[in-house]
PDB file of N, CA and C in Angstrom:
ATOM      1  N   MET A   1      20.270  14.936 -19.399  1.00 54.00           N
ATOM      2  CA  MET A   1      18.981  14.923 -18.748  1.00 54.00           C
ATOM      3  C   MET A   1      18.998  13.853 -17.654  1.00 54.00           C
ATOM      4  N   LEU A   2      18.546  14.222 -16.475  1.00 63.00           N
ATOM      5  CA  LEU A   2      18.474  13.279 -15.369  1.00 63.00           C
ATOM      6  C   LEU A   2      17.096  12.643 -15.326  1.00 63.00           C
ATOM      7  N   LEU A   3      17.083  11.350 -15.177  1.00 53.00           N
ATOM      8  CA  LEU A   3      15.828  10.622 -15.063  1.00 53.00           C
ATOM      9  C   LEU A   3      15.630  10.197 -13.614  1.00 53.00           C
ATOM     10  N   PRO A   4      14.387  10.066 -13.172  1.00 63.00           N
ATOM     11  CA  PRO A   4      14.175   9.596 -11.803  1.00 63.00           C
ATOM     12  C   PRO A   4      14.684   8.167 -11.653  1.00 63.00           C
ATOM     13  N   PRO A   5      15.163   7.815 -10.473  1.00 77.00           N
ATOM     14  CA  PRO A   5      15.706   6.468 -10.277  1.00 77.00           C
ATOM     15  C   PRO A   5      14.601   5.417 -10.346  1.00 77.00           C
ATOM     16  N   ASP A   6      14.971   4.239 -10.808  1.00 85.00           N
ATOM     17  CA  ASP A   6      14.051   3.106 -10.792  1.00 85.00           C
ATOM     18  C   ASP A   6      14.179   2.464  -9.412  1.00 85.00           C
ATOM     19  N   LEU A   7      13.157   2.610  -8.605  1.00 83.00           N
ATOM     20  CA  LEU A   7      13.225   2.144  -7.223  1.00 83.00           C
ATOM     21  C   LEU A   7      13.377   0.630  -7.122  1.00 83.00           C
ATOM     22  N   ARG A   8      12.990  -0.095  -8.164  1.00 84.00           N
ATOM     23  CA  ARG A   8      13.168  -1.555  -8.146  1.00 84.00           C
ATOM     24  C   ARG A   8      14.639  -1.922  -8.004  1.00 84.00           C
ATOM     25  N   ASP A   9      15.518  -1.084  -8.543  1.00 86.00           N
ATOM     26  CA  ASP A   9      16.951  -1.363  -8.458  1.00 86.00           C
ATOM     27  C   ASP A   9      17.479  -1.216  -7.037  1.00 86.00           C
ATOM     28  N   TRP A  10      16.758  -0.506  -6.191  1.00 86.00           N
ATOM     29  CA  TRP A  10      17.212  -0.233  -4.835  1.00 86.00           C
ATOM     30  C   TRP A  10      16.654  -1.213  -3.806  1.00 86.00           C
ATOM     31  N   VAL A  11      15.705  -2.044  -4.221  1.00 91.00           N
ATOM     32  CA  VAL A  11      15.073  -2.989  -3.298  1.00 91.00           C
ATOM     33  C   VAL A  11      15.657  -4.378  -3.552  1.00 91.00           C
ATOM     34  N   ALA A  12      16.083  -5.031  -2.491  1.00 92.00           N
ATOM     35  CA  ALA A  12      16.669  -6.371  -2.620  1.00 92.00           C
ATOM     36  C   ALA A  12      15.668  -7.339  -3.243  1.00 92.00           C
ATOM     37  N   GLU A  13      16.187  -8.280  -4.022  1.00 93.00           N
ATOM     38  CA  GLU A  13      15.323  -9.240  -4.715  1.00 93.00           C
ATOM     39  C   GLU A  13      14.505 -10.093  -3.756  1.00 93.00           C
ATOM     40  N   ASP A  14      15.039 -10.346  -2.563  1.00 95.00           N
ATOM     41  CA  ASP A  14      14.336 -11.199  -1.606  1.00 95.00           C
ATOM     42  C   ASP A  14      13.514 -10.399  -0.594  1.00 95.00           C
ATOM     43  N   ASP A  15      13.306  -9.114  -0.837  1.00 95.00           N
ATOM     44  CA  ASP A  15      12.523  -8.286   0.080  1.00 95.00           C
ATOM     45  C   ASP A  15      11.058  -8.712   0.053  1.00 95.00           C
ATOM     46  N   LEU A  16      10.418  -8.647   1.193  1.00 95.00           N
ATOM     47  CA  LEU A  16       9.012  -9.008   1.346  1.00 95.00           C
ATOM     48  C   LEU A  16       8.099  -8.203   0.431  1.00 95.00           C
ATOM     49  N   VAL A  17       8.499  -7.003   0.063  1.00 97.00           N
ATOM     50  CA  VAL A  17       7.644  -6.141  -0.754  1.00 97.00           C
ATOM     51  C   VAL A  17       7.283  -6.803  -2.082  1.00 97.00           C
ATOM     52  N   HIS A  18       8.197  -7.546  -2.675  1.00 96.00           N
ATOM     53  CA  HIS A  18       7.915  -8.209  -3.953  1.00 96.00           C
ATOM     54  C   HIS A  18       6.831  -9.276  -3.785  1.00 96.00           C
ATOM     55  N   PHE A  19       6.908 -10.024  -2.688  1.00 96.00           N
ATOM     56  CA  PHE A  19       5.895 -11.039  -2.396  1.00 96.00           C
ATOM     57  C   PHE A  19       4.531 -10.389  -2.183  1.00 96.00           C
ATOM     58  N   VAL A  20       4.483  -9.307  -1.415  1.00 96.00           N
ATOM     59  CA  VAL A  20       3.212  -8.632  -1.123  1.00 96.00           C
ATOM     60  C   VAL A  20       2.583  -8.097  -2.405  1.00 96.00           C
ATOM     61  N   ILE A  21       3.366  -7.453  -3.246  1.00 96.00           N
ATOM     62  CA  ILE A  21       2.836  -6.908  -4.505  1.00 96.00           C
ATOM     63  C   ILE A  21       2.255  -8.034  -5.358  1.00 96.00           C
ATOM     64  N   ALA A  22       2.992  -9.127  -5.505  1.00 96.00           N
ATOM     65  CA  ALA A  22       2.514 -10.253  -6.321  1.00 96.00           C
ATOM     66  C   ALA A  22       1.268 -10.889  -5.713  1.00 96.00           C
ATOM     67  N   ALA A  23       1.239 -11.028  -4.395  1.00 95.00           N
ATOM     68  CA  ALA A  23       0.089 -11.653  -3.734  1.00 95.00           C
ATOM     69  C   ALA A  23      -1.162 -10.796  -3.872  1.00 95.00           C
ATOM     70  N   VAL A  24      -1.030  -9.493  -3.709  1.00 94.00           N
ATOM     71  CA  VAL A  24      -2.191  -8.597  -3.807  1.00 94.00           C
ATOM     72  C   VAL A  24      -2.704  -8.548  -5.242  1.00 94.00           C
ATOM     73  N   GLU A  25      -1.821  -8.638  -6.214  1.00 94.00           N
ATOM     74  CA  GLU A  25      -2.254  -8.642  -7.621  1.00 94.00           C
ATOM     75  C   GLU A  25      -3.139  -9.840  -7.944  1.00 94.00           C
ATOM     76  N   ARG A  26      -2.988 -10.931  -7.190  1.00 92.00           N
ATOM     77  CA  ARG A  26      -3.792 -12.135  -7.432  1.00 92.00           C
ATOM     78  C   ARG A  26      -5.152 -12.093  -6.732  1.00 92.00           C
ATOM     79  N   LEU A  27      -5.364 -11.149  -5.840  1.00 90.00           N
ATOM     80  CA  LEU A  27      -6.613 -11.093  -5.069  1.00 90.00           C
ATOM     81  C   LEU A  27      -7.708 -10.363  -5.836  1.00 90.00           C
ATOM     82  N   PRO A  28      -8.962 -10.821  -5.695  1.00 88.00           N
ATOM     83  CA  PRO A  28     -10.079 -10.053  -6.258  1.00 88.00           C
ATOM     84  C   PRO A  28     -10.344  -8.842  -5.361  1.00 88.00           C
ATOM     85  N   LEU A  29     -10.369  -7.673  -5.929  1.00 86.00           N
ATOM     86  CA  LEU A  29     -10.484  -6.456  -5.121  1.00 86.00           C
ATOM     87  C   LEU A  29     -11.805  -5.727  -5.327  1.00 86.00           C
ATOM     88  N   THR A  30     -12.786  -6.408  -5.868  1.00 84.00           N
ATOM     89  CA  THR A  30     -14.062  -5.749  -6.166  1.00 84.00           C
ATOM     90  C   THR A  30     -14.816  -5.337  -4.912  1.00 84.00           C
ATOM     91  N   GLN A  31     -14.555  -5.978  -3.767  1.00 83.00           N
ATOM     92  CA  GLN A  31     -15.281  -5.660  -2.547  1.00 83.00           C
ATOM     93  C   GLN A  31     -14.718  -4.456  -1.797  1.00 83.00           C
ATOM     94  N   PHE A  32     -13.617  -3.893  -2.262  1.00 84.00           N
ATOM     95  CA  PHE A  32     -12.998  -2.778  -1.562  1.00 84.00           C
ATOM     96  C   PHE A  32     -13.636  -1.455  -1.958  1.00 84.00           C
ATOM     97  N   ALA A  33     -13.965  -0.661  -0.947  1.00 77.00           N
ATOM     98  CA  ALA A  33     -14.532   0.668  -1.170  1.00 77.00           C
ATOM     99  C   ALA A  33     -13.396   1.680  -1.248  1.00 77.00           C
ATOM    100  N   VAL A  34     -13.525   2.624  -2.160  1.00 71.00           N
ATOM    101  CA  VAL A  34     -12.573   3.728  -2.261  1.00 71.00           C
ATOM    102  C   VAL A  34     -13.354   5.030  -2.269  1.00 71.00           C
ATOM    103  N   ASN A  35     -12.679   6.119  -2.030  1.00 62.00           N
ATOM    104  CA  ASN A  35     -13.325   7.425  -1.976  1.00 62.00           C
ATOM    105  C   ASN A  35     -13.729   7.863  -3.380  1.00 62.00           C
ATOM    106  N   HIS A  36     -15.027   7.820  -3.648  1.00 60.00           N
ATOM    107  CA  HIS A  36     -15.533   8.270  -4.948  1.00 60.00           C
ATOM    108  C   HIS A  36     -16.403   9.514  -4.795  1.00 60.00           C
ATOM    109  N   LYS A  37     -16.306  10.183  -3.651  1.00 59.00           N
ATOM    110  CA  LYS A  37     -17.177  11.318  -3.385  1.00 59.00           C
ATOM    111  C   LYS A  37     -16.787  12.565  -4.157  1.00 59.00           C
ATOM    112  N   GLY A  38     -15.622  12.566  -4.751  1.00 56.00           N
ATOM    113  CA  GLY A  38     -15.179  13.755  -5.466  1.00 56.00           C
ATOM    114  C   GLY A  38     -14.800  14.877  -4.523  1.00 56.00           C
ATOM    115  N   SER A  39     -14.233  14.502  -3.377  1.00 57.00           N
ATOM    116  CA  SER A  39     -13.895  15.502  -2.369  1.00 57.00           C
ATOM    117  C   SER A  39     -12.622  16.266  -2.700  1.00 57.00           C
ATOM    118  N   GLY A  40     -11.987  15.900  -3.796  1.00 51.00           N
ATOM    119  CA  GLY A  40     -10.758  16.585  -4.170  1.00 51.00           C
ATOM    120  C   GLY A  40      -9.519  15.832  -3.755  1.00 51.00           C
ATOM    121  N   ASP A  41      -9.669  14.826  -2.884  1.00 56.00           N
ATOM    122  CA  ASP A  41      -8.525  14.029  -2.487  1.00 56.00           C
ATOM    123  C   ASP A  41      -8.050  13.194  -3.667  1.00 56.00           C
ATOM    124  N   GLU A  42      -6.745  13.008  -3.738  1.00 59.00           N
ATOM    125  CA  GLU A  42      -6.198  12.176  -4.806  1.00 59.00           C
ATOM    126  C   GLU A  42      -6.684  10.744  -4.627  1.00 59.00           C
ATOM    127  N   GLN A  43      -7.056  10.110  -5.710  1.00 82.00           N
ATOM    128  CA  GLN A  43      -7.562   8.742  -5.661  1.00 82.00           C
ATOM    129  C   GLN A  43      -6.400   7.760  -5.806  1.00 82.00           C
ATOM    130  N   TYR A  44      -6.400   6.748  -4.967  1.00 91.00           N
ATOM    131  CA  TYR A  44      -5.397   5.691  -5.041  1.00 91.00           C
ATOM    132  C   TYR A  44      -6.119   4.378  -5.296  1.00 91.00           C
ATOM    133  N   PRO A  45      -5.585   3.529  -6.162  1.00 92.00           N
ATOM    134  CA  PRO A  45      -6.247   2.249  -6.430  1.00 92.00           C
ATOM    135  C   PRO A  45      -6.239   1.369  -5.178  1.00 92.00           C
ATOM    136  N   PRO A  46      -7.277   0.571  -4.998  1.00 93.00           N
ATOM    137  CA  PRO A  46      -7.350  -0.257  -3.791  1.00 93.00           C
ATOM    138  C   PRO A  46      -6.184  -1.235  -3.660  1.00 93.00           C
ATOM    139  N   HIS A  47      -5.661  -1.739  -4.783  1.00 94.00           N
ATOM    140  CA  HIS A  47      -4.540  -2.685  -4.668  1.00 94.00           C
ATOM    141  C   HIS A  47      -3.311  -2.009  -4.079  1.00 94.00           C
ATOM    142  N   LEU A  48      -3.100  -0.740  -4.370  1.00 96.00           N
ATOM    143  CA  LEU A  48      -1.955  -0.017  -3.819  1.00 96.00           C
ATOM    144  C   LEU A  48      -2.124   0.161  -2.315  1.00 96.00           C
ATOM    145  N   LEU A  49      -3.297   0.613  -1.883  1.00 96.00           N
ATOM    146  CA  LEU A  49      -3.525   0.846  -0.457  1.00 96.00           C
ATOM    147  C   LEU A  49      -3.517  -0.463   0.324  1.00 96.00           C
ATOM    148  N   LEU A  50      -4.081  -1.513  -0.248  1.00 96.00           N
ATOM    149  CA  LEU A  50      -4.080  -2.810   0.426  1.00 96.00           C
ATOM    150  C   LEU A  50      -2.657  -3.337   0.567  1.00 96.00           C
ATOM    151  N   ALA A  51      -1.881  -3.296  -0.488  1.00 97.00           N
ATOM    152  CA  ALA A  51      -0.490  -3.761  -0.424  1.00 97.00           C
ATOM    153  C   ALA A  51       0.304  -2.927   0.576  1.00 97.00           C
ATOM    154  N   LEU A  52       0.051  -1.631   0.608  1.00 98.00           N
ATOM    155  CA  LEU A  52       0.731  -0.752   1.563  1.00 98.00           C
ATOM    156  C   LEU A  52       0.431  -1.178   2.993  1.00 98.00           C
ATOM    157  N   LEU A  53      -0.839  -1.410   3.298  1.00 97.00           N
ATOM    158  CA  LEU A  53      -1.209  -1.813   4.657  1.00 97.00           C
ATOM    159  C   LEU A  53      -0.629  -3.176   5.014  1.00 97.00           C
ATOM    160  N   ILE A  54      -0.738  -4.143   4.125  1.00 95.00           N
ATOM    161  CA  ILE A  54      -0.226  -5.484   4.423  1.00 95.00           C
ATOM    162  C   ILE A  54       1.281  -5.441   4.652  1.00 95.00           C
ATOM    163  N   TYR A  55       2.003  -4.742   3.786  1.00 97.00           N
ATOM    164  CA  TYR A  55       3.461  -4.668   3.940  1.00 97.00           C
ATOM    165  C   TYR A  55       3.840  -3.963   5.245  1.00 97.00           C
ATOM    166  N   CYS A  56       3.182  -2.862   5.524  1.00 98.00           N
ATOM    167  CA  CYS A  56       3.514  -2.115   6.742  1.00 98.00           C
ATOM    168  C   CYS A  56       3.135  -2.894   7.996  1.00 98.00           C
ATOM    169  N   TYR A  57       1.975  -3.552   8.001  1.00 95.00           N
ATOM    170  CA  TYR A  57       1.597  -4.379   9.148  1.00 95.00           C
ATOM    171  C   TYR A  57       2.628  -5.478   9.371  1.00 95.00           C
ATOM    172  N   ALA A  58       3.063  -6.114   8.303  1.00 94.00           N
ATOM    173  CA  ALA A  58       4.049  -7.193   8.419  1.00 94.00           C
ATOM    174  C   ALA A  58       5.383  -6.686   8.967  1.00 94.00           C
ATOM    175  N   ASN A  59       5.631  -5.388   8.832  1.00 96.00           N
ATOM    176  CA  ASN A  59       6.870  -4.787   9.333  1.00 96.00           C
ATOM    177  C   ASN A  59       6.665  -3.982  10.610  1.00 96.00           C
ATOM    178  N   GLY A  60       5.507  -4.155  11.248  1.00 97.00           N
ATOM    179  CA  GLY A  60       5.274  -3.528  12.546  1.00 97.00           C
ATOM    180  C   GLY A  60       4.835  -2.082  12.509  1.00 97.00           C
ATOM    181  N   LEU A  61       4.435  -1.583  11.356  1.00 98.00           N
ATOM    182  CA  LEU A  61       3.928  -0.209  11.252  1.00 98.00           C
ATOM    183  C   LEU A  61       2.409  -0.261  11.208  1.00 98.00           C
ATOM    184  N   PHE A  62       1.756   0.343  12.204  1.00 97.00           N
ATOM    185  CA  PHE A  62       0.301   0.297  12.271  1.00 97.00           C
ATOM    186  C   PHE A  62      -0.337   1.683  12.227  1.00 97.00           C
ATOM    187  N   SER A  63       0.365   2.690  12.645  1.00 98.00           N
ATOM    188  CA  SER A  63      -0.155   4.057  12.662  1.00 98.00           C
ATOM    189  C   SER A  63      -0.214   4.612  11.241  1.00 98.00           C
ATOM    190  N   SER A  64      -1.353   5.207  10.885  1.00 97.00           N
ATOM    191  CA  SER A  64      -1.478   5.762   9.531  1.00 97.00           C
ATOM    192  C   SER A  64      -0.485   6.897   9.305  1.00 97.00           C
ATOM    193  N   ARG A  65      -0.151   7.637  10.343  1.00 98.00           N
ATOM    194  CA  ARG A  65       0.847   8.703  10.192  1.00 98.00           C
ATOM    195  C   ARG A  65       2.242   8.127   9.966  1.00 98.00           C
ATOM    196  N   ARG A  66       2.576   7.045  10.639  1.00 98.00           N
ATOM    197  CA  ARG A  66       3.880   6.403  10.421  1.00 98.00           C
ATOM    198  C   ARG A  66       3.946   5.746   9.046  1.00 98.00           C
ATOM    199  N   ILE A  67       2.818   5.188   8.602  1.00 98.00           N
ATOM    200  CA  ILE A  67       2.781   4.598   7.263  1.00 98.00           C
ATOM    201  C   ILE A  67       2.980   5.692   6.221  1.00 98.00           C
ATOM    202  N   GLN A  68       2.313   6.831   6.410  1.00 98.00           N
ATOM    203  CA  GLN A  68       2.504   7.959   5.488  1.00 98.00           C
ATOM    204  C   GLN A  68       3.969   8.379   5.464  1.00 98.00           C
ATOM    205  N   ARG A  69       4.584   8.469   6.618  1.00 98.00           N
ATOM    206  CA  ARG A  69       5.994   8.860   6.696  1.00 98.00           C
ATOM    207  C   ARG A  69       6.877   7.852   5.958  1.00 98.00           C
ATOM    208  N   ALA A  70       6.521   6.571   6.047  1.00 98.00           N
ATOM    209  CA  ALA A  70       7.309   5.531   5.367  1.00 98.00           C
ATOM    210  C   ALA A  70       7.263   5.688   3.852  1.00 98.00           C
ATOM    211  N   THR A  71       6.190   6.281   3.318  1.00 98.00           N
ATOM    212  CA  THR A  71       6.113   6.475   1.861  1.00 98.00           C
ATOM    213  C   THR A  71       7.148   7.483   1.375  1.00 98.00           C
ATOM    214  N   TYR A  72       7.726   8.238   2.279  1.00 97.00           N
ATOM    215  CA  TYR A  72       8.790   9.183   1.935  1.00 97.00           C
ATOM    216  C   TYR A  72      10.174   8.631   2.281  1.00 97.00           C
ATOM    217  N   ARG A  73      10.273   7.794   3.322  1.00 96.00           N
ATOM    218  CA  ARG A  73      11.574   7.422   3.869  1.00 96.00           C
ATOM    219  C   ARG A  73      12.035   6.004   3.553  1.00 96.00           C
ATOM    220  N   ASP A  74      11.110   5.077   3.376  1.00 96.00           N
ATOM    221  CA  ASP A  74      11.451   3.668   3.193  1.00 96.00           C
ATOM    222  C   ASP A  74      11.442   3.329   1.700  1.00 96.00           C
ATOM    223  N   ILE A  75      12.555   2.872   1.188  1.00 94.00           N
ATOM    224  CA  ILE A  75      12.682   2.598  -0.250  1.00 94.00           C
ATOM    225  C   ILE A  75      11.687   1.533  -0.706  1.00 94.00           C
ATOM    226  N   ALA A  76      11.515   0.470   0.063  1.00 96.00           N
ATOM    227  CA  ALA A  76      10.577  -0.588  -0.328  1.00 96.00           C
ATOM    228  C   ALA A  76       9.146  -0.055  -0.377  1.00 96.00           C
ATOM    229  N   VAL A  77       8.777   0.783   0.577  1.00 97.00           N
ATOM    230  CA  VAL A  77       7.430   1.370   0.589  1.00 97.00           C
ATOM    231  C   VAL A  77       7.277   2.341  -0.576  1.00 97.00           C
ATOM    232  N   ARG A  78       8.300   3.102  -0.861  1.00 96.00           N
ATOM    233  CA  ARG A  78       8.245   4.003  -2.023  1.00 96.00           C
ATOM    234  C   ARG A  78       8.050   3.206  -3.304  1.00 96.00           C
ATOM    235  N   HIS A  79       8.747   2.085  -3.429  1.00 95.00           N
ATOM    236  CA  HIS A  79       8.580   1.211  -4.599  1.00 95.00           C
ATOM    237  C   HIS A  79       7.156   0.674  -4.658  1.00 95.00           C
ATOM    238  N   LEU A  80       6.654   0.193  -3.538  1.00 97.00           N
ATOM    239  CA  LEU A  80       5.304  -0.363  -3.482  1.00 97.00           C
ATOM    240  C   LEU A  80       4.259   0.662  -3.917  1.00 97.00           C
ATOM    241  N   CYS A  81       4.449   1.912  -3.505  1.00 96.00           N
ATOM    242  CA  CYS A  81       3.492   2.989  -3.813  1.00 96.00           C
ATOM    243  C   CYS A  81       3.808   3.710  -5.117  1.00 96.00           C
ATOM    244  N   ALA A  82       4.763   3.212  -5.865  1.00 93.00           N
ATOM    245  CA  ALA A  82       5.178   3.857  -7.119  1.00 93.00           C
ATOM    246  C   ALA A  82       5.580   5.306  -6.874  1.00 93.00           C
ATOM    247  N   ASP A  83       6.232   5.526  -5.733  1.00 92.00           N
ATOM    248  CA  ASP A  83       6.718   6.849  -5.322  1.00 92.00           C
ATOM    249  C   ASP A  83       5.598   7.890  -5.222  1.00 92.00           C
ATOM    250  N   THR A  84       4.397   7.420  -4.867  1.00 94.00           N
ATOM    251  CA  THR A  84       3.309   8.334  -4.515  1.00 94.00           C
ATOM    252  C   THR A  84       3.194   8.321  -2.998  1.00 94.00           C
ATOM    253  N   HIS A  85       2.436   9.246  -2.454  1.00 96.00           N
ATOM    254  CA  HIS A  85       2.417   9.405  -1.005  1.00 96.00           C
ATOM    255  C   HIS A  85       0.999   9.603  -0.480  1.00 96.00           C
ATOM    256  N   PRO A  86       0.246   8.511  -0.303  1.00 95.00           N
ATOM    257  CA  PRO A  86      -1.082   8.657   0.291  1.00 95.00           C
ATOM    258  C   PRO A  86      -0.955   9.283   1.680  1.00 95.00           C
ATOM    259  N   ASP A  87      -1.822  10.242   1.974  1.00 94.00           N
ATOM    260  CA  ASP A  87      -1.729  10.874   3.290  1.00 94.00           C
ATOM    261  C   ASP A  87      -2.398  10.001   4.349  1.00 94.00           C
ATOM    262  N   HIS A  88      -2.157  10.346   5.611  1.00 95.00           N
ATOM    263  CA  HIS A  88      -2.646   9.523   6.716  1.00 95.00           C
ATOM    264  C   HIS A  88      -4.163   9.421   6.728  1.00 95.00           C
ATOM    265  N   ASP A  89      -4.862  10.458   6.304  1.00 94.00           N
ATOM    266  CA  ASP A  89      -6.320  10.417   6.279  1.00 94.00           C
ATOM    267  C   ASP A  89      -6.823   9.439   5.217  1.00 94.00           C
ATOM    268  N   THR A  90      -6.196   9.428   4.063  1.00 93.00           N
ATOM    269  CA  THR A  90      -6.559   8.482   3.005  1.00 93.00           C
ATOM    270  C   THR A  90      -6.339   7.049   3.473  1.00 93.00           C
ATOM    271  N   ILE A  91      -5.208   6.802   4.110  1.00 95.00           N
ATOM    272  CA  ILE A  91      -4.887   5.467   4.619  1.00 95.00           C
ATOM    273  C   ILE A  91      -5.897   5.048   5.683  1.00 95.00           C
ATOM    274  N   CYS A  92      -6.180   5.944   6.614  1.00 95.00           N
ATOM    275  CA  CYS A  92      -7.107   5.656   7.708  1.00 95.00           C
ATOM    276  C   CYS A  92      -8.527   5.427   7.191  1.00 95.00           C
ATOM    277  N   THR A  93      -8.972   6.243   6.253  1.00 92.00           N
ATOM    278  CA  THR A  93     -10.315   6.094   5.688  1.00 92.00           C
ATOM    279  C   THR A  93     -10.443   4.766   4.954  1.00 92.00           C
ATOM    280  N   PHE A  94      -9.450   4.420   4.156  1.00 94.00           N
ATOM    281  CA  PHE A  94      -9.473   3.142   3.441  1.00 94.00           C
ATOM    282  C   PHE A  94      -9.536   1.990   4.436  1.00 94.00           C
ATOM    283  N   ARG A  95      -8.735   2.064   5.484  1.00 95.00           N
ATOM    284  CA  ARG A  95      -8.717   1.006   6.497  1.00 95.00           C
ATOM    285  C   ARG A  95     -10.076   0.904   7.194  1.00 95.00           C
ATOM    286  N   ARG A  96     -10.638   2.023   7.581  1.00 94.00           N
ATOM    287  CA  ARG A  96     -11.924   2.047   8.285  1.00 94.00           C
ATOM    288  C   ARG A  96     -13.051   1.503   7.402  1.00 94.00           C
ATOM    289  N   GLN A  97     -13.069   1.877   6.130  1.00 92.00           N
ATOM    290  CA  GLN A  97     -14.138   1.457   5.226  1.00 92.00           C
ATOM    291  C   GLN A  97     -14.017  -0.001   4.791  1.00 92.00           C
ATOM    292  N   ASN A  98     -12.837  -0.587   4.947  1.00 94.00           N
ATOM    293  CA  ASN A  98     -12.589  -1.931   4.408  1.00 94.00           C
ATOM    294  C   ASN A  98     -11.990  -2.887   5.434  1.00 94.00           C
ATOM    295  N   LEU A  99     -12.276  -2.680   6.696  1.00 94.00           N
ATOM    296  CA  LEU A  99     -11.616  -3.441   7.755  1.00 94.00           C
ATOM    297  C   LEU A  99     -11.761  -4.952   7.581  1.00 94.00           C
ATOM    298  N   ALA A 100     -12.976  -5.441   7.352  1.00 93.00           N
ATOM    299  CA  ALA A 100     -13.191  -6.889   7.210  1.00 93.00           C
ATOM    300  C   ALA A 100     -12.502  -7.424   5.952  1.00 93.00           C
ATOM    301  N   ALA A 101     -12.588  -6.694   4.856  1.00 93.00           N
ATOM    302  CA  ALA A 101     -11.968  -7.132   3.602  1.00 93.00           C
ATOM    303  C   ALA A 101     -10.442  -7.139   3.724  1.00 93.00           C
ATOM    304  N   ILE A 102      -9.886  -6.174   4.443  1.00 94.00           N
ATOM    305  CA  ILE A 102      -8.433  -6.128   4.643  1.00 94.00           C
ATOM    306  C   ILE A 102      -7.984  -7.332   5.463  1.00 94.00           C
ATOM    307  N   ALA A 103      -8.729  -7.650   6.523  1.00 92.00           N
ATOM    308  CA  ALA A 103      -8.385  -8.806   7.360  1.00 92.00           C
ATOM    309  C   ALA A 103      -8.417 -10.090   6.537  1.00 92.00           C
ATOM    310  N   ALA A 104      -9.446 -10.258   5.712  1.00 91.00           N
ATOM    311  CA  ALA A 104      -9.549 -11.453   4.866  1.00 91.00           C
ATOM    312  C   ALA A 104      -8.412 -11.497   3.846  1.00 91.00           C
ATOM    313  N   ALA A 105      -8.089 -10.361   3.256  1.00 91.00           N
ATOM    314  CA  ALA A 105      -7.005 -10.302   2.266  1.00 91.00           C
ATOM    315  C   ALA A 105      -5.662 -10.604   2.918  1.00 91.00           C
ATOM    316  N   PHE A 106      -5.463 -10.133   4.147  1.00 86.00           N
ATOM    317  CA  PHE A 106      -4.217 -10.395   4.857  1.00 86.00           C
ATOM    318  C   PHE A 106      -4.040 -11.899   5.058  1.00 86.00           C
ATOM    319  N   VAL A 107      -5.114 -12.577   5.463  1.00 87.00           N
ATOM    320  CA  VAL A 107      -5.061 -14.032   5.646  1.00 87.00           C
ATOM    321  C   VAL A 107      -4.818 -14.725   4.306  1.00 87.00           C
ATOM    322  N   ASP A 108      -5.521 -14.293   3.250  1.00 84.00           N
ATOM    323  CA  ASP A 108      -5.342 -14.888   1.919  1.00 84.00           C
ATOM    324  C   ASP A 108      -3.912 -14.714   1.418  1.00 84.00           C
ATOM    325  N   THR A 109      -3.314 -13.582   1.725  1.00 80.00           N
ATOM    326  CA  THR A 109      -1.943 -13.308   1.296  1.00 80.00           C
ATOM    327  C   THR A 109      -0.964 -14.270   1.961  1.00 80.00           C
ATOM    328  N   LEU A 110      -1.235 -14.606   3.212  1.00 75.00           N
ATOM    329  CA  LEU A 110      -0.333 -15.488   3.948  1.00 75.00           C
ATOM    330  C   LEU A 110      -0.487 -16.954   3.568  1.00 75.00           C
ATOM    331  N   GLU A 111      -1.594 -17.299   2.934  1.00 73.00           N
ATOM    332  CA  GLU A 111      -1.815 -18.707   2.553  1.00 73.00           C
ATOM    333  C   GLU A 111      -1.062 -19.082   1.300  1.00 73.00           C
TER     334      GLU A 111
END
C-alpha cells in the first residue's frame, strides 16, 4: 500500500515556512472574517490562509492566482496548506475582508 508523502520531509529545516507557521499559531485570530455564508465553497481556517499570505508575500508572490498555483507547485506552500488548494477567489476574498488584520499580523510576525 502506498501512503501519501509527508511533505515535512521535503522542506528544509531552515525554510521560512516553519517560522511562519509557528508565528501564526501564536497570533490571536478571532478578528479574522471567514466565509460563513454557506455558499458551497470549501472552508479554510483563518490561520491557514493568513500563513499562506504571509509566506507568499515574503517570497514575492502577491497575485491570488499565482498563490493558488503555488499550492500545487511549491513544496513549502503545499506543506503550509496541508496539501489543500484554496482557489484564487477564496484567497482574494479573505484578503479583501481582512486587509487591516493581515497587515497587523504581518508586522506582529516580523517582531
